[in-house]
Short mmCIF file of C-alpha atoms in Angstrom, two decimals:
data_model
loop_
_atom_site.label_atom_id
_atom_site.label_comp_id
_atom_site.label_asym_id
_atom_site.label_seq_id
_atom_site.Cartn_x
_atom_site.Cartn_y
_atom_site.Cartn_z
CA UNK K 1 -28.76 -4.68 17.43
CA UNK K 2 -26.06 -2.96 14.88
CA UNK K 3 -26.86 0.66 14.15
CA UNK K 4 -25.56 2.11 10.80
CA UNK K 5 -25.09 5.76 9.94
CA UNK K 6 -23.02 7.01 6.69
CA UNK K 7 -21.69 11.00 7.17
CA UNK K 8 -19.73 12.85 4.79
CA UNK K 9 -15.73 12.62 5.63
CA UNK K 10 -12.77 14.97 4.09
CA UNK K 11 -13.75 16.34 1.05
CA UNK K 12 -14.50 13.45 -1.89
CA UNK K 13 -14.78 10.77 1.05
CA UNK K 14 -18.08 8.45 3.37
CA UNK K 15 -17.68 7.27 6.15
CA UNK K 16 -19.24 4.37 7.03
CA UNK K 17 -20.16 3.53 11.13
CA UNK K 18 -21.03 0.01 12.23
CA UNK K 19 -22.08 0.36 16.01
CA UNK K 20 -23.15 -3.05 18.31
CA UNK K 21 -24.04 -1.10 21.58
CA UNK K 22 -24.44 -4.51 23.32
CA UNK K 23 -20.90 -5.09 22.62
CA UNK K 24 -17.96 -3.94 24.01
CA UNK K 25 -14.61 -5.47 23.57
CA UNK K 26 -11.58 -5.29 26.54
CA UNK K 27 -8.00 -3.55 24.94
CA UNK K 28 -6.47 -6.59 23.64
CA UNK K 29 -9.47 -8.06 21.39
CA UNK K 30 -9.32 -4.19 19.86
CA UNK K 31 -5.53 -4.67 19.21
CA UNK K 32 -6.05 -8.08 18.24
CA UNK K 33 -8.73 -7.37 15.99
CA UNK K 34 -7.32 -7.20 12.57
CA UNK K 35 -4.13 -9.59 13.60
CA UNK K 36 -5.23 -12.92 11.72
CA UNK K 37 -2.35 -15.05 13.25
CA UNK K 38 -3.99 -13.65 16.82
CA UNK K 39 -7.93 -13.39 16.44
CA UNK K 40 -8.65 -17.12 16.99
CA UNK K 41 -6.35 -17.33 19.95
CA UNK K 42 -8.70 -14.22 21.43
CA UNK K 43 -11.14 -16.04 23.74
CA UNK K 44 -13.45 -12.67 23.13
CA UNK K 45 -12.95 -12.28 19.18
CA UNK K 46 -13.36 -16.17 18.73
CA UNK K 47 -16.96 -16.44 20.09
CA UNK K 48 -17.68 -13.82 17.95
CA UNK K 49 -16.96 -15.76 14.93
CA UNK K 50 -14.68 -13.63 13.37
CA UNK K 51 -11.95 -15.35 11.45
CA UNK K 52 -9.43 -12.27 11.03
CA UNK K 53 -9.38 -13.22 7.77
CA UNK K 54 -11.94 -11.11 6.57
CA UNK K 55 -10.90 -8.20 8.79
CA UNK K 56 -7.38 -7.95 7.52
CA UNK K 57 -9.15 -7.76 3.88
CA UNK K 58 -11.37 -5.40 4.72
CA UNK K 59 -8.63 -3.14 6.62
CA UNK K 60 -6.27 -4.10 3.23
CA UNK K 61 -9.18 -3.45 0.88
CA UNK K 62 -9.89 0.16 2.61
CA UNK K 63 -6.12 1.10 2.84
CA UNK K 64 -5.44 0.08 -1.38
CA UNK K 65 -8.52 3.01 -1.87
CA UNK K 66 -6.97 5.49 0.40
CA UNK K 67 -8.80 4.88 3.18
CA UNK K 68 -8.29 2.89 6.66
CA UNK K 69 -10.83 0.82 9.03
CA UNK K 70 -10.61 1.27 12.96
CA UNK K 71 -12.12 0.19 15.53
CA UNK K 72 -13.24 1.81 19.29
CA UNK K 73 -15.13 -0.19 21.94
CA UNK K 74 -16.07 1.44 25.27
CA UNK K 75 -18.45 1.09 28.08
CA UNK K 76 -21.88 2.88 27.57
CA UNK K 77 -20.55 3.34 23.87
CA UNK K 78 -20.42 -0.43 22.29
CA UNK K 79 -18.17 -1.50 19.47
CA UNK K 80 -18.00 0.55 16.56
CA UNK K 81 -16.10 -0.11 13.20
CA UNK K 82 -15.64 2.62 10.81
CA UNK K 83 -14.58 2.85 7.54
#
């Protein structure tokens, strides 16, 4: 289950919160997580059939419009991605 909220950042800016509670990721899939040449050697990131491809564009994308995409991962908390 992904839960999706969208709150009002600095002025003239959304923020966008993807949150997978059943998730949680250890340290080095978070580092790893926008690191193309790394994601498919991440036994955790790999099942979850992301490529890194479309992470790096989406971090890329967000950074060309001022913006930036992170990612925090915790137990009790889940994954979230914000942008």
């Amino acid at each position: 289950e992904i839960e999706i909220s969208v709150e009002g950042g600095a002025p003239g800016t959304i923020e966008f919160n993807f949150t997978a509670k059943d998730i949680v990721l250890p340290e080095e899939s978070v580092y790893n997580f926008f690191n193309p040449s790394k994601i498919m050697s991440d036994p955790t990131l790999k099942s979850c059939f992301i490529s890194g491809l479309e992470t790096n564009l989406l971090k890329r994308y967000a950074n060309l419009l001022g913006g930036d995409v992170t990612i925090k991962s915790g137990a009790g908390q889940g994954t979230t991605i914000q942008f």
